[in-house]
Amino acid sequence: MHSRRDFLKWSSLASASVMMPSFLHALGKGGVAPSGKRLVVIQLSGGNDGLNTFVPFRNDDYYRARPGLAIAPNNVIKLTQEQGINPALAPLQKWYDKGWVQMINGVGYPNPDRSHFRSMDIWHTGSNSDEYWETGWLGRYLDHACEGAPEPHRMIETEETLSLAVKGANIQGLGMRDIKQLQNSSRNQWVRHLAGRESSGNAELDFMHKVMTETMSSADYLQEQVGKERLVRDFPQNPLARQLKLVAELMVAGVNTSVFYTSLTGFDTHVRQANQHSQLLKNYAEAVDAFIEVMRKYDLFKDTLVLTFSEFGRRVAQNASQGTDHGKANNLWIVGGNLKKAGIVNDSPDLVKLDDGDVSLSTDFRSVYATILDNWLEVDSQQILKRSFGHIDLV
C-alpha cells in the first residue's frame, strides 16, 4: 500500500518524464532543428537599467539625471561616438568588435505597464497592453512547428518552472535544470519498484510503468550522450553560466532543439544599485563569453542567435535611494555569428524628449520577434504573433 506522498512522487516524475522518451529518441538521431538554426533567449528579470548597460557617455543630461549612479566617461568602454558599455561587460567587447553584437535602443511597446508581472506577460505573449493572452510567443511557435507530431523537446527552458513564453495551446516546452538530477530521480526506489512491475491490467498503472521504465533507461542515455565530449572550457560559477553550460552541452551533443530559454534575476535595483548591477552584468558577460567560445569551438556559432531582453528599463533619473525605479523603453541586444547588421543600429536615447521621465519608444519589440520568426526560425510570424509587424535589419 503506497501513500499519497508516494503517488505524488511518481506523478511528479511522470509529468516530467512523459516528455522524455521522444526527446531521447530524437537525441539518438543526433539531429538538429529543421532550419538548422538555434535561438537562445536570455531574460534579465526585474527590469535591467539599459542606460547603465549601454551608456550614453557624451550626454550631459544623463550625468545630470544620475549624479550618483552614472558611469564616468573614463570608465565606459566606448563602442561609438555616443555610447559604450558598462565596464562590467568587458568580456563582450571583443565579440562586438568582430561584428557579432547588434544593439537596438528604445525597444518596448505602446502604452507600457510598469508592473513586472504584467509587462513580462506582454513580452512573453507578444500581446498588446490591453490584451491578456494565455499562450507565449515561443509556445505558439512550438505548436506551429510541431503540428501533428508533438515534440516538446524542440524547446528547453533551463528551469523547473516554465515561463509563459514557452507555453503553447497544445504543447509546452520542456523544463530541466540538470540532467544528472533527472537521472538520480529515476533511481528513486519507488520508481524502480513501479518500473519492475509486471502488467497489472490497470491502464493507468501500466502507463506509469511504461513511462518509468523508459525514463530510467533514457536518463542513463542522456547522461551518457552529454558526457561524451568534455567542453573546451570551464564555465564561471554563476546562475546564468550554469544554464548556458547546460545549453552548450545539449547543443554540442546534437539535440534536436530549436529554442533554449534561460534567465538571470535580480535587476530590480531600487536601492544602492551600483554594485548589484555591476555584479549582475559581470555574471552575464562572463557566462555569455564562455558560451560563445564553446559555440565557436564546435562550429555552432554561425547557426546560433542569442536574444537578451528585460521587461522594461529604468527611469532616467536616479531615486533618493541611489537606485532607479521602473521605466519604459529599454535597449535589447542580439549576439550571433551570422548577423545581417552589427553594432548599435539606431540613435542613442533622446534624454530631452522623454516619455514622462522615461526613455521613449522607438522600436516595437514584436518587430524583433517577427524578424526572428520569419528569417531565423523560418515560420510565418503573422500566424505566431496574430498580427503583422515590420522587420528590422537583423538576420
mmCIF file of C-alpha atoms in Angstrom:
data_model
loop_
_atom_site.group_PDB
_atom_site.id
_atom_site.type_symbol
_atom_site.label_atom_id
_atom_site.label_comp_id
_atom_site.label_asym_id
_atom_site.label_seq_id
_atom_site.Cartn_x
_atom_site.Cartn_y
_atom_site.Cartn_z
ATOM 1 C CA MET A 1 0.000 0.000 0.000
ATOM 2 C CA HIS A 2 1.535 3.255 -1.020
ATOM 3 C CA SER A 3 0.859 6.652 0.448
ATOM 4 C CA ARG A 4 -0.433 9.720 -1.331
ATOM 5 C CA ARG A 5 3.054 11.147 -0.956
ATOM 6 C CA ASP A 6 4.485 8.201 -2.870
ATOM 7 C CA PHE A 7 1.926 8.684 -5.570
ATOM 8 C CA LEU A 8 2.831 12.354 -5.838
ATOM 9 C CA LYS A 9 6.456 11.380 -6.234
ATOM 10 C CA TRP A 10 5.548 9.119 -9.115
ATOM 11 C CA SER A 11 3.206 11.685 -10.604
ATOM 12 C CA SER A 12 5.787 14.432 -10.386
ATOM 13 C CA LEU A 13 8.435 12.400 -12.108
ATOM 14 C CA ALA A 14 5.979 11.136 -14.638
ATOM 15 C CA SER A 15 4.872 14.633 -15.528
ATOM 16 C CA ALA A 16 8.435 15.429 -16.488
ATOM 17 C CA SER A 17 9.287 12.085 -17.962
ATOM 18 C CA VAL A 18 6.214 11.828 -20.163
ATOM 19 C CA MET A 19 8.097 14.117 -22.469
ATOM 20 C CA MET A 20 11.377 12.302 -22.197
ATOM 21 C CA PRO A 21 11.105 9.244 -24.427
ATOM 22 C CA SER A 22 10.555 11.155 -27.657
ATOM 23 C CA PHE A 23 13.207 13.628 -26.543
ATOM 24 C CA LEU A 24 15.742 10.880 -26.136
ATOM 25 C CA HIS A 25 14.755 9.107 -29.298
ATOM 26 C CA ALA A 26 15.436 12.366 -31.058
ATOM 27 C CA LEU A 27 18.794 12.540 -29.359
ATOM 28 C CA GLY A 28 19.580 9.132 -30.739
ATOM 29 C CA LYS A 29 19.181 10.503 -34.227
ATOM 30 C CA GLY A 30 21.761 13.172 -33.464
ATOM 31 C CA GLY A 31 19.684 15.613 -35.453
ATOM 32 C CA VAL A 32 19.228 19.373 -35.329
ATOM 33 C CA ALA A 33 16.270 21.641 -35.796
ATOM 34 C CA PRO A 34 14.770 21.620 -39.331
ATOM 35 C CA SER A 35 16.175 25.055 -40.168
ATOM 36 C CA GLY A 36 19.477 24.154 -38.547
ATOM 37 C CA LYS A 37 19.198 27.378 -36.536
ATOM 38 C CA ARG A 38 19.007 27.752 -32.787
ATOM 39 C CA LEU A 39 17.657 30.619 -30.701
ATOM 40 C CA VAL A 40 18.892 31.135 -27.134
ATOM 41 C CA VAL A 41 16.835 33.621 -25.105
ATOM 42 C CA ILE A 42 18.304 35.309 -22.022
ATOM 43 C CA GLN A 43 15.702 37.066 -19.880
ATOM 44 C CA LEU A 44 17.068 39.710 -17.479
ATOM 45 C CA SER A 45 14.305 39.657 -14.870
ATOM 46 C CA GLY A 46 13.474 42.702 -12.773
ATOM 47 C CA GLY A 47 13.928 45.468 -15.343
ATOM 48 C CA ASN A 48 17.542 45.959 -16.382
ATOM 49 C CA ASP A 49 18.895 49.512 -16.312
ATOM 50 C CA GLY A 50 19.664 49.960 -20.005
ATOM 51 C CA LEU A 51 21.196 53.404 -19.580
ATOM 52 C CA ASN A 52 23.883 51.995 -17.299
ATOM 53 C CA THR A 53 24.357 48.984 -19.592
ATOM 54 C CA PHE A 54 24.856 50.790 -22.912
ATOM 55 C CA VAL A 55 25.971 54.130 -21.544
ATOM 56 C CA PRO A 56 25.357 57.473 -23.401
ATOM 57 C CA PHE A 57 28.683 58.793 -22.172
ATOM 58 C CA ARG A 58 28.593 62.061 -24.179
ATOM 59 C CA ASN A 59 25.143 63.080 -22.971
ATOM 60 C CA ASP A 60 25.201 65.743 -20.243
ATOM 61 C CA ASP A 61 21.534 65.078 -19.431
ATOM 62 C CA TYR A 62 22.477 61.534 -18.451
ATOM 63 C CA TYR A 63 25.040 62.777 -15.949
ATOM 64 C CA ARG A 64 22.720 65.486 -14.590
ATOM 65 C CA ALA A 65 19.929 62.929 -14.021
ATOM 66 C CA ARG A 66 22.225 60.468 -12.256
ATOM 67 C CA PRO A 67 24.803 62.339 -10.187
ATOM 68 C CA GLY A 68 25.454 59.296 -8.005
ATOM 69 C CA LEU A 69 24.868 56.455 -10.437
ATOM 70 C CA ALA A 70 26.105 57.473 -13.879
ATOM 71 C CA ILE A 71 29.108 55.569 -15.238
ATOM 72 C CA ALA A 72 32.002 58.033 -15.529
ATOM 73 C CA PRO A 73 33.167 58.599 -19.126
ATOM 74 C CA ASN A 74 36.644 57.335 -18.338
ATOM 75 C CA ASN A 75 35.194 54.021 -17.176
ATOM 76 C CA VAL A 76 32.951 53.441 -20.161
ATOM 77 C CA ILE A 77 34.191 51.047 -22.867
ATOM 78 C CA LYS A 78 33.497 53.139 -25.957
ATOM 79 C CA LEU A 79 31.713 51.470 -28.867
ATOM 80 C CA THR A 80 30.616 54.522 -30.863
ATOM 81 C CA GLN A 81 30.998 58.292 -30.562
ATOM 82 C CA GLU A 82 27.907 58.369 -28.347
ATOM 83 C CA GLN A 83 27.536 55.089 -26.499
ATOM 84 C CA GLY A 84 29.687 52.499 -24.801
ATOM 85 C CA ILE A 85 29.246 49.576 -22.456
ATOM 86 C CA ASN A 86 29.438 49.299 -18.698
ATOM 87 C CA PRO A 87 32.967 48.143 -17.751
ATOM 88 C CA ALA A 88 31.422 45.011 -16.222
ATOM 89 C CA LEU A 89 30.633 43.912 -19.774
ATOM 90 C CA ALA A 90 34.288 43.997 -20.835
ATOM 91 C CA PRO A 91 34.390 40.293 -21.837
ATOM 92 C CA LEU A 92 31.899 41.063 -24.613
ATOM 93 C CA GLN A 93 33.870 43.868 -26.249
ATOM 94 C CA LYS A 94 35.886 41.514 -28.456
ATOM 95 C CA TRP A 95 32.681 39.964 -29.802
ATOM 96 C CA TYR A 96 31.244 43.420 -30.505
ATOM 97 C CA ASP A 97 34.439 44.364 -32.361
ATOM 98 C CA LYS A 98 34.080 41.262 -34.538
ATOM 99 C CA GLY A 99 30.580 42.343 -35.605
ATOM 100 C CA TRP A 100 28.732 39.696 -33.624
ATOM 101 C CA VAL A 101 26.581 42.017 -31.493
ATOM 102 C CA GLN A 102 23.634 44.164 -32.517
ATOM 103 C CA MET A 103 22.022 46.544 -30.031
ATOM 104 C CA ILE A 104 18.753 48.428 -30.504
ATOM 105 C CA ASN A 105 17.816 51.468 -28.378
ATOM 106 C CA GLY A 106 14.293 52.368 -27.276
ATOM 107 C CA VAL A 107 12.657 48.938 -27.536
ATOM 108 C CA GLY A 108 9.267 48.435 -25.908
ATOM 109 C CA TYR A 109 5.550 48.594 -26.714
ATOM 110 C CA PRO A 110 2.785 51.217 -26.830
ATOM 111 C CA ASN A 111 1.024 52.091 -23.560
ATOM 112 C CA PRO A 112 3.654 50.401 -21.392
ATOM 113 C CA ASP A 113 2.909 48.940 -17.965
ATOM 114 C CA ARG A 114 5.341 49.426 -15.073
ATOM 115 C CA SER A 115 4.268 46.233 -13.288
ATOM 116 C CA HIS A 116 6.886 43.488 -13.501
ATOM 117 C CA PHE A 117 4.297 40.748 -13.897
ATOM 118 C CA ARG A 118 2.099 42.487 -16.413
ATOM 119 C CA SER A 119 4.957 43.804 -18.520
ATOM 120 C CA MET A 120 6.670 40.413 -18.540
ATOM 121 C CA ASP A 121 3.389 38.808 -19.633
ATOM 122 C CA ILE A 122 3.244 41.220 -22.566
ATOM 123 C CA TRP A 123 6.819 40.390 -23.543
ATOM 124 C CA HIS A 124 6.147 36.675 -23.108
ATOM 125 C CA THR A 125 2.953 36.591 -25.138
ATOM 126 C CA GLY A 126 3.541 39.379 -27.655
ATOM 127 C CA SER A 127 0.108 40.855 -26.903
ATOM 128 C CA ASN A 128 -0.927 44.496 -26.850
ATOM 129 C CA SER A 129 -1.005 46.069 -23.387
ATOM 130 C CA ASP A 130 -4.820 45.793 -23.241
ATOM 131 C CA GLU A 131 -4.885 42.112 -24.221
ATOM 132 C CA TYR A 132 -4.464 39.106 -21.926
ATOM 133 C CA TRP A 133 -3.225 36.012 -23.748
ATOM 134 C CA GLU A 134 -2.663 32.604 -22.226
ATOM 135 C CA THR A 135 -0.005 31.330 -24.616
ATOM 136 C CA GLY A 136 3.529 32.533 -25.197
ATOM 137 C CA TRP A 137 5.059 33.587 -28.500
ATOM 138 C CA LEU A 138 7.540 30.717 -28.402
ATOM 139 C CA GLY A 139 4.865 28.290 -27.223
ATOM 140 C CA ARG A 140 2.783 29.183 -30.264
ATOM 141 C CA TYR A 141 5.886 28.679 -32.396
ATOM 142 C CA LEU A 142 6.179 25.205 -30.855
ATOM 143 C CA ASP A 143 2.511 24.484 -31.589
ATOM 144 C CA HIS A 144 3.091 25.541 -35.184
ATOM 145 C CA ALA A 145 6.421 23.771 -35.712
ATOM 146 C CA CYS A 146 5.253 20.501 -34.132
ATOM 147 C CA GLU A 147 1.727 20.401 -35.519
ATOM 148 C CA GLY A 148 0.636 16.762 -35.794
ATOM 149 C CA ALA A 149 3.813 15.443 -34.134
ATOM 150 C CA PRO A 150 4.222 16.789 -30.590
ATOM 151 C CA GLU A 151 7.864 17.289 -29.756
ATOM 152 C CA PRO A 152 8.206 19.342 -26.541
ATOM 153 C CA HIS A 153 11.956 18.817 -26.630
ATOM 154 C CA ARG A 154 12.150 21.272 -29.505
ATOM 155 C CA MET A 155 12.164 23.935 -26.778
ATOM 156 C CA ILE A 156 14.005 23.620 -23.467
ATOM 157 C CA GLU A 157 13.857 26.029 -20.546
ATOM 158 C CA THR A 158 16.696 25.638 -18.080
ATOM 159 C CA GLU A 159 14.445 25.892 -15.027
ATOM 160 C CA GLU A 160 11.925 23.538 -13.472
ATOM 161 C CA THR A 161 9.080 26.038 -13.812
ATOM 162 C CA LEU A 162 8.167 27.011 -17.346
ATOM 163 C CA SER A 163 7.758 30.647 -18.365
ATOM 164 C CA LEU A 164 4.595 31.759 -20.108
ATOM 165 C CA ALA A 165 6.741 32.483 -23.166
ATOM 166 C CA VAL A 166 7.271 28.747 -23.842
ATOM 167 C CA LYS A 167 3.696 27.602 -23.198
ATOM 168 C CA GLY A 168 1.627 26.835 -26.261
ATOM 169 C CA ALA A 169 -2.002 25.855 -26.591
ATOM 170 C CA ASN A 170 -1.159 22.228 -27.364
ATOM 171 C CA ILE A 171 2.490 21.787 -26.466
ATOM 172 C CA GLN A 172 4.738 23.248 -23.826
ATOM 173 C CA GLY A 173 8.491 23.390 -23.729
ATOM 174 C CA LEU A 174 10.498 21.003 -21.592
ATOM 175 C CA GLY A 175 11.832 22.342 -18.284
ATOM 176 C CA MET A 176 15.031 20.825 -16.928
ATOM 177 C CA ARG A 177 17.758 22.258 -14.697
ATOM 178 C CA ASP A 178 20.113 19.332 -14.515
ATOM 179 C CA ILE A 179 20.357 16.096 -16.449
ATOM 180 C CA LYS A 180 22.019 14.302 -13.561
ATOM 181 C CA GLN A 181 19.185 15.295 -11.239
ATOM 182 C CA LEU A 182 16.748 13.637 -13.625
ATOM 183 C CA GLN A 183 18.889 10.545 -13.654
ATOM 184 C CA ASN A 184 19.012 10.464 -9.869
ATOM 185 C CA SER A 185 15.252 10.850 -9.697
ATOM 186 C CA SER A 186 14.843 7.864 -11.967
ATOM 187 C CA ARG A 187 16.797 5.799 -9.448
ATOM 188 C CA ASN A 188 14.275 6.507 -6.722
ATOM 189 C CA GLN A 189 13.213 3.231 -5.075
ATOM 190 C CA TRP A 190 9.551 3.844 -5.813
ATOM 191 C CA VAL A 191 10.295 4.468 -9.440
ATOM 192 C CA ARG A 192 12.279 1.252 -9.659
ATOM 193 C CA HIS A 193 9.513 -0.573 -7.856
ATOM 194 C CA LEU A 194 6.972 0.656 -10.367
ATOM 195 C CA ALA A 195 9.234 0.010 -13.303
ATOM 196 C CA GLY A 196 9.784 -3.571 -12.154
ATOM 197 C CA ARG A 197 6.105 -4.441 -12.023
ATOM 198 C CA GLU A 198 4.519 -6.804 -14.463
ATOM 199 C CA SER A 199 1.480 -5.663 -16.336
ATOM 200 C CA SER A 200 -1.310 -5.107 -13.824
ATOM 201 C CA GLY A 201 -4.181 -4.915 -16.237
ATOM 202 C CA ASN A 202 -4.837 -1.428 -14.915
ATOM 203 C CA ALA A 203 -4.394 1.025 -17.757
ATOM 204 C CA GLU A 204 -3.167 3.876 -15.560
ATOM 205 C CA LEU A 205 -0.623 1.739 -13.716
ATOM 206 C CA ASP A 206 0.583 0.142 -16.924
ATOM 207 C CA PHE A 207 1.012 3.568 -18.447
ATOM 208 C CA MET A 208 3.007 4.668 -15.406
ATOM 209 C CA HIS A 209 5.087 1.510 -15.661
ATOM 210 C CA LYS A 210 5.880 2.224 -19.291
ATOM 211 C CA VAL A 211 6.829 5.820 -18.544
ATOM 212 C CA MET A 212 9.068 4.928 -15.629
ATOM 213 C CA THR A 213 10.828 2.141 -17.494
ATOM 214 C CA GLU A 214 11.586 4.449 -20.404
ATOM 215 C CA THR A 215 12.687 7.196 -18.042
ATOM 216 C CA MET A 216 15.187 5.007 -16.242
ATOM 217 C CA SER A 217 16.910 3.893 -19.420
ATOM 218 C CA SER A 218 16.556 7.300 -21.043
ATOM 219 C CA ALA A 219 18.126 9.221 -18.158
ATOM 220 C CA ASP A 220 21.210 6.994 -18.345
ATOM 221 C CA TYR A 221 21.377 7.511 -22.086
ATOM 222 C CA LEU A 222 21.054 11.292 -21.824
ATOM 223 C CA GLN A 223 23.802 11.471 -19.241
ATOM 224 C CA GLU A 224 25.995 9.362 -21.491
ATOM 225 C CA GLN A 225 25.311 11.494 -24.570
ATOM 226 C CA VAL A 226 26.063 14.787 -22.911
ATOM 227 C CA GLY A 227 29.125 13.419 -21.161
ATOM 228 C CA LYS A 228 30.749 12.016 -24.278
ATOM 229 C CA GLU A 229 32.789 15.087 -25.042
ATOM 230 C CA ARG A 230 34.182 17.478 -22.473
ATOM 231 C CA LEU A 231 33.540 21.108 -23.280
ATOM 232 C CA VAL A 232 36.629 23.020 -24.317
ATOM 233 C CA ARG A 233 36.467 25.404 -21.387
ATOM 234 C CA ASP A 234 35.002 25.648 -17.934
ATOM 235 C CA PHE A 235 32.118 27.991 -17.285
ATOM 236 C CA PRO A 236 32.102 30.574 -14.464
ATOM 237 C CA GLN A 237 30.231 29.782 -11.271
ATOM 238 C CA ASN A 238 27.081 31.887 -11.506
ATOM 239 C CA PRO A 239 23.393 31.136 -12.170
ATOM 240 C CA LEU A 240 23.352 32.155 -15.832
ATOM 241 C CA ALA A 241 26.617 30.371 -16.560
ATOM 242 C CA ARG A 242 25.147 27.164 -15.140
ATOM 243 C CA GLN A 243 22.232 27.457 -17.545
ATOM 244 C CA LEU A 244 24.323 28.336 -20.585
ATOM 245 C CA LYS A 245 26.691 25.480 -19.816
ATOM 246 C CA LEU A 246 23.723 23.101 -19.921
ATOM 247 C CA VAL A 247 22.579 24.646 -23.207
ATOM 248 C CA ALA A 248 26.085 24.288 -24.642
ATOM 249 C CA GLU A 249 26.306 20.654 -23.553
ATOM 250 C CA LEU A 250 22.982 19.849 -25.174
ATOM 251 C CA MET A 251 23.871 21.657 -28.388
ATOM 252 C CA VAL A 252 27.273 20.003 -28.635
ATOM 253 C CA ALA A 253 25.546 16.641 -28.047
ATOM 254 C CA GLY A 254 23.431 17.368 -31.131
ATOM 255 C CA VAL A 255 19.994 17.569 -29.556
ATOM 256 C CA ASN A 256 17.073 18.333 -31.796
ATOM 257 C CA THR A 257 16.112 21.576 -30.056
ATOM 258 C CA SER A 258 15.396 24.884 -31.764
ATOM 259 C CA VAL A 259 14.927 27.193 -28.782
ATOM 260 C CA PHE A 260 16.591 27.371 -25.367
ATOM 261 C CA TYR A 261 15.185 29.728 -22.725
ATOM 262 C CA THR A 262 17.337 30.989 -19.845
ATOM 263 C CA SER A 263 17.050 33.787 -17.290
ATOM 264 C CA LEU A 264 19.039 35.859 -14.824
ATOM 265 C CA THR A 265 17.201 37.562 -11.947
ATOM 266 C CA GLY A 266 17.992 40.475 -9.622
ATOM 267 C CA PHE A 267 17.728 43.522 -11.905
ATOM 268 C CA ASP A 268 15.057 45.317 -9.838
ATOM 269 C CA THR A 269 17.602 47.782 -8.473
ATOM 270 C CA HIS A 270 15.621 50.367 -6.476
ATOM 271 C CA VAL A 271 18.237 50.687 -3.716
ATOM 272 C CA ARG A 272 22.031 51.040 -3.877
ATOM 273 C CA GLN A 273 22.079 49.936 -7.463
ATOM 274 C CA ALA A 274 25.695 50.393 -8.489
ATOM 275 C CA ASN A 275 27.415 47.324 -7.038
ATOM 276 C CA GLN A 276 24.476 44.975 -7.559
ATOM 277 C CA HIS A 277 24.012 45.983 -11.177
ATOM 278 C CA SER A 278 27.701 45.777 -11.908
ATOM 279 C CA GLN A 279 27.919 42.261 -10.471
ATOM 280 C CA LEU A 280 24.893 41.092 -12.462
ATOM 281 C CA LEU A 281 26.340 42.450 -15.706
ATOM 282 C CA LYS A 282 29.689 40.834 -14.897
ATOM 283 C CA ASN A 283 27.966 37.479 -14.372
ATOM 284 C CA TYR A 284 26.071 37.929 -17.613
ATOM 285 C CA ALA A 285 29.135 38.871 -19.648
ATOM 286 C CA GLU A 286 31.334 36.074 -18.312
ATOM 287 C CA ALA A 287 28.612 33.487 -18.940
ATOM 288 C CA VAL A 288 27.906 34.664 -22.499
ATOM 289 C CA ASP A 289 31.627 34.940 -23.244
ATOM 290 C CA ALA A 290 32.140 31.291 -22.240
ATOM 291 C CA PHE A 291 29.106 30.225 -24.240
ATOM 292 C CA ILE A 292 30.297 31.988 -27.413
ATOM 293 C CA GLU A 293 33.726 30.401 -27.125
ATOM 294 C CA VAL A 294 32.183 26.942 -26.950
ATOM 295 C CA MET A 295 29.857 27.655 -29.866
ATOM 296 C CA ARG A 296 32.815 28.787 -31.966
ATOM 297 C CA LYS A 297 34.935 25.825 -30.998
ATOM 298 C CA TYR A 298 32.254 23.386 -32.164
ATOM 299 C CA ASP A 299 31.377 25.403 -35.290
ATOM 300 C CA LEU A 300 27.875 26.104 -33.953
ATOM 301 C CA PHE A 301 28.066 29.874 -33.622
ATOM 302 C CA LYS A 302 27.046 30.716 -37.178
ATOM 303 C CA ASP A 303 23.714 28.974 -36.563
ATOM 304 C CA THR A 304 23.167 30.369 -33.070
ATOM 305 C CA LEU A 305 21.338 33.569 -32.142
ATOM 306 C CA VAL A 306 21.270 34.893 -28.565
ATOM 307 C CA LEU A 307 18.483 37.353 -27.718
ATOM 308 C CA THR A 308 18.779 39.317 -24.454
ATOM 309 C CA PHE A 309 15.834 41.349 -23.165
ATOM 310 C CA SER A 310 14.253 42.710 -19.984
ATOM 311 C CA GLU A 311 10.600 43.516 -19.265
ATOM 312 C CA PHE A 312 11.293 47.275 -19.096
ATOM 313 C CA GLY A 313 14.078 49.754 -18.488
ATOM 314 C CA ARG A 314 14.577 52.057 -15.512
ATOM 315 C CA ARG A 315 13.607 55.702 -15.126
ATOM 316 C CA VAL A 316 16.190 58.141 -16.458
ATOM 317 C CA ALA A 317 16.701 59.921 -13.118
ATOM 318 C CA GLN A 318 18.077 58.102 -10.119
ATOM 319 C CA ASN A 319 15.914 57.963 -6.972
ATOM 320 C CA ALA A 320 16.734 59.023 -3.394
ATOM 321 C CA SER A 321 17.999 55.537 -2.516
ATOM 322 C CA GLN A 322 20.857 55.506 -5.016
ATOM 323 C CA GLY A 323 18.779 53.291 -7.258
ATOM 324 C CA THR A 324 16.391 53.592 -10.169
ATOM 325 C CA ASP A 325 12.668 52.876 -10.464
ATOM 326 C CA HIS A 326 10.628 51.118 -13.122
ATOM 327 C CA GLY A 327 10.770 52.760 -16.534
ATOM 328 C CA LYS A 328 9.511 52.039 -20.017
ATOM 329 C CA ALA A 329 11.501 51.522 -23.234
ATOM 330 C CA ASN A 330 14.877 49.876 -22.977
ATOM 331 C CA ASN A 331 17.695 48.537 -25.084
ATOM 332 C CA LEU A 332 17.731 44.971 -26.402
ATOM 333 C CA TRP A 333 20.623 43.155 -27.970
ATOM 334 C CA ILE A 334 21.373 40.172 -30.135
ATOM 335 C CA VAL A 335 24.567 38.142 -30.312
ATOM 336 C CA GLY A 336 25.242 35.824 -33.218
ATOM 337 C CA GLY A 337 27.779 34.735 -35.772
ATOM 338 C CA ASN A 338 25.566 35.457 -38.751
ATOM 339 C CA LEU A 339 24.051 38.911 -38.230
ATOM 340 C CA LYS A 340 22.911 40.974 -41.188
ATOM 341 C CA LYS A 341 23.846 44.216 -39.456
ATOM 342 C CA ALA A 342 26.087 44.676 -36.432
ATOM 343 C CA GLY A 343 26.735 47.389 -33.865
ATOM 344 C CA ILE A 344 24.359 49.948 -32.390
ATOM 345 C CA VAL A 345 21.792 50.321 -35.132
ATOM 346 C CA ASN A 346 19.779 53.367 -34.087
ATOM 347 C CA ASP A 347 20.256 56.668 -32.308
ATOM 348 C CA SER A 348 21.155 56.932 -28.669
ATOM 349 C CA PRO A 349 18.072 57.676 -26.481
ATOM 350 C CA ASP A 350 16.944 61.292 -26.545
ATOM 351 C CA LEU A 351 17.109 62.287 -22.883
ATOM 352 C CA VAL A 352 15.385 65.634 -23.504
ATOM 353 C CA LYS A 353 12.249 64.356 -25.233
ATOM 354 C CA LEU A 354 11.275 61.858 -22.559
ATOM 355 C CA ASP A 355 8.048 59.937 -22.070
ATOM 356 C CA ASP A 356 7.015 61.082 -18.588
ATOM 357 C CA GLY A 357 10.591 60.795 -17.357
ATOM 358 C CA ASP A 358 11.372 57.614 -19.268
ATOM 359 C CA VAL A 359 13.184 56.660 -22.449
ATOM 360 C CA SER A 360 10.729 56.903 -25.341
ATOM 361 C CA LEU A 361 9.670 54.004 -27.514
ATOM 362 C CA SER A 362 11.318 53.812 -30.932
ATOM 363 C CA THR A 363 11.094 50.081 -31.811
ATOM 364 C CA ASP A 364 8.250 47.680 -31.029
ATOM 365 C CA PHE A 365 9.749 44.503 -29.560
ATOM 366 C CA ARG A 366 7.397 42.425 -31.699
ATOM 367 C CA SER A 367 9.295 43.599 -34.771
ATOM 368 C CA VAL A 368 12.283 41.791 -33.307
ATOM 369 C CA TYR A 369 10.171 38.700 -32.715
ATOM 370 C CA ALA A 370 8.746 38.852 -36.241
ATOM 371 C CA THR A 371 12.216 39.091 -37.773
ATOM 372 C CA ILE A 372 13.481 36.131 -35.748
ATOM 373 C CA LEU A 373 10.425 34.006 -36.528
ATOM 374 C CA ASP A 374 10.408 34.716 -40.252
ATOM 375 C CA ASN A 375 14.107 34.912 -41.019
ATOM 376 C CA TRP A 376 15.719 32.696 -38.399
ATOM 377 C CA LEU A 377 13.221 30.050 -37.282
ATOM 378 C CA GLU A 378 11.576 30.113 -40.717
ATOM 379 C CA VAL A 379 7.921 30.173 -39.741
ATOM 380 C CA ASP A 380 5.155 32.633 -40.570
ATOM 381 C CA SER A 381 5.401 35.314 -37.893
ATOM 382 C CA GLN A 382 1.905 36.578 -38.612
ATOM 383 C CA GLN A 383 0.444 33.233 -37.536
ATOM 384 C CA ILE A 384 2.505 33.204 -34.361
ATOM 385 C CA LEU A 385 2.089 36.861 -33.369
ATOM 386 C CA LYS A 386 -1.532 37.096 -34.594
ATOM 387 C CA ARG A 387 -0.832 40.292 -36.488
ATOM 388 C CA SER A 388 1.774 41.689 -38.844
ATOM 389 C CA PHE A 389 4.872 43.569 -37.732
ATOM 390 C CA GLY A 390 7.634 45.079 -39.796
ATOM 391 C CA HIS A 391 11.105 43.590 -39.823
ATOM 392 C CA ILE A 392 14.353 45.077 -38.627
ATOM 393 C CA ASP A 393 17.740 44.641 -40.282
ATOM 394 C CA LEU A 394 18.844 41.775 -38.056
ATOM 395 C CA VAL A 395 19.103 38.346 -39.726
#
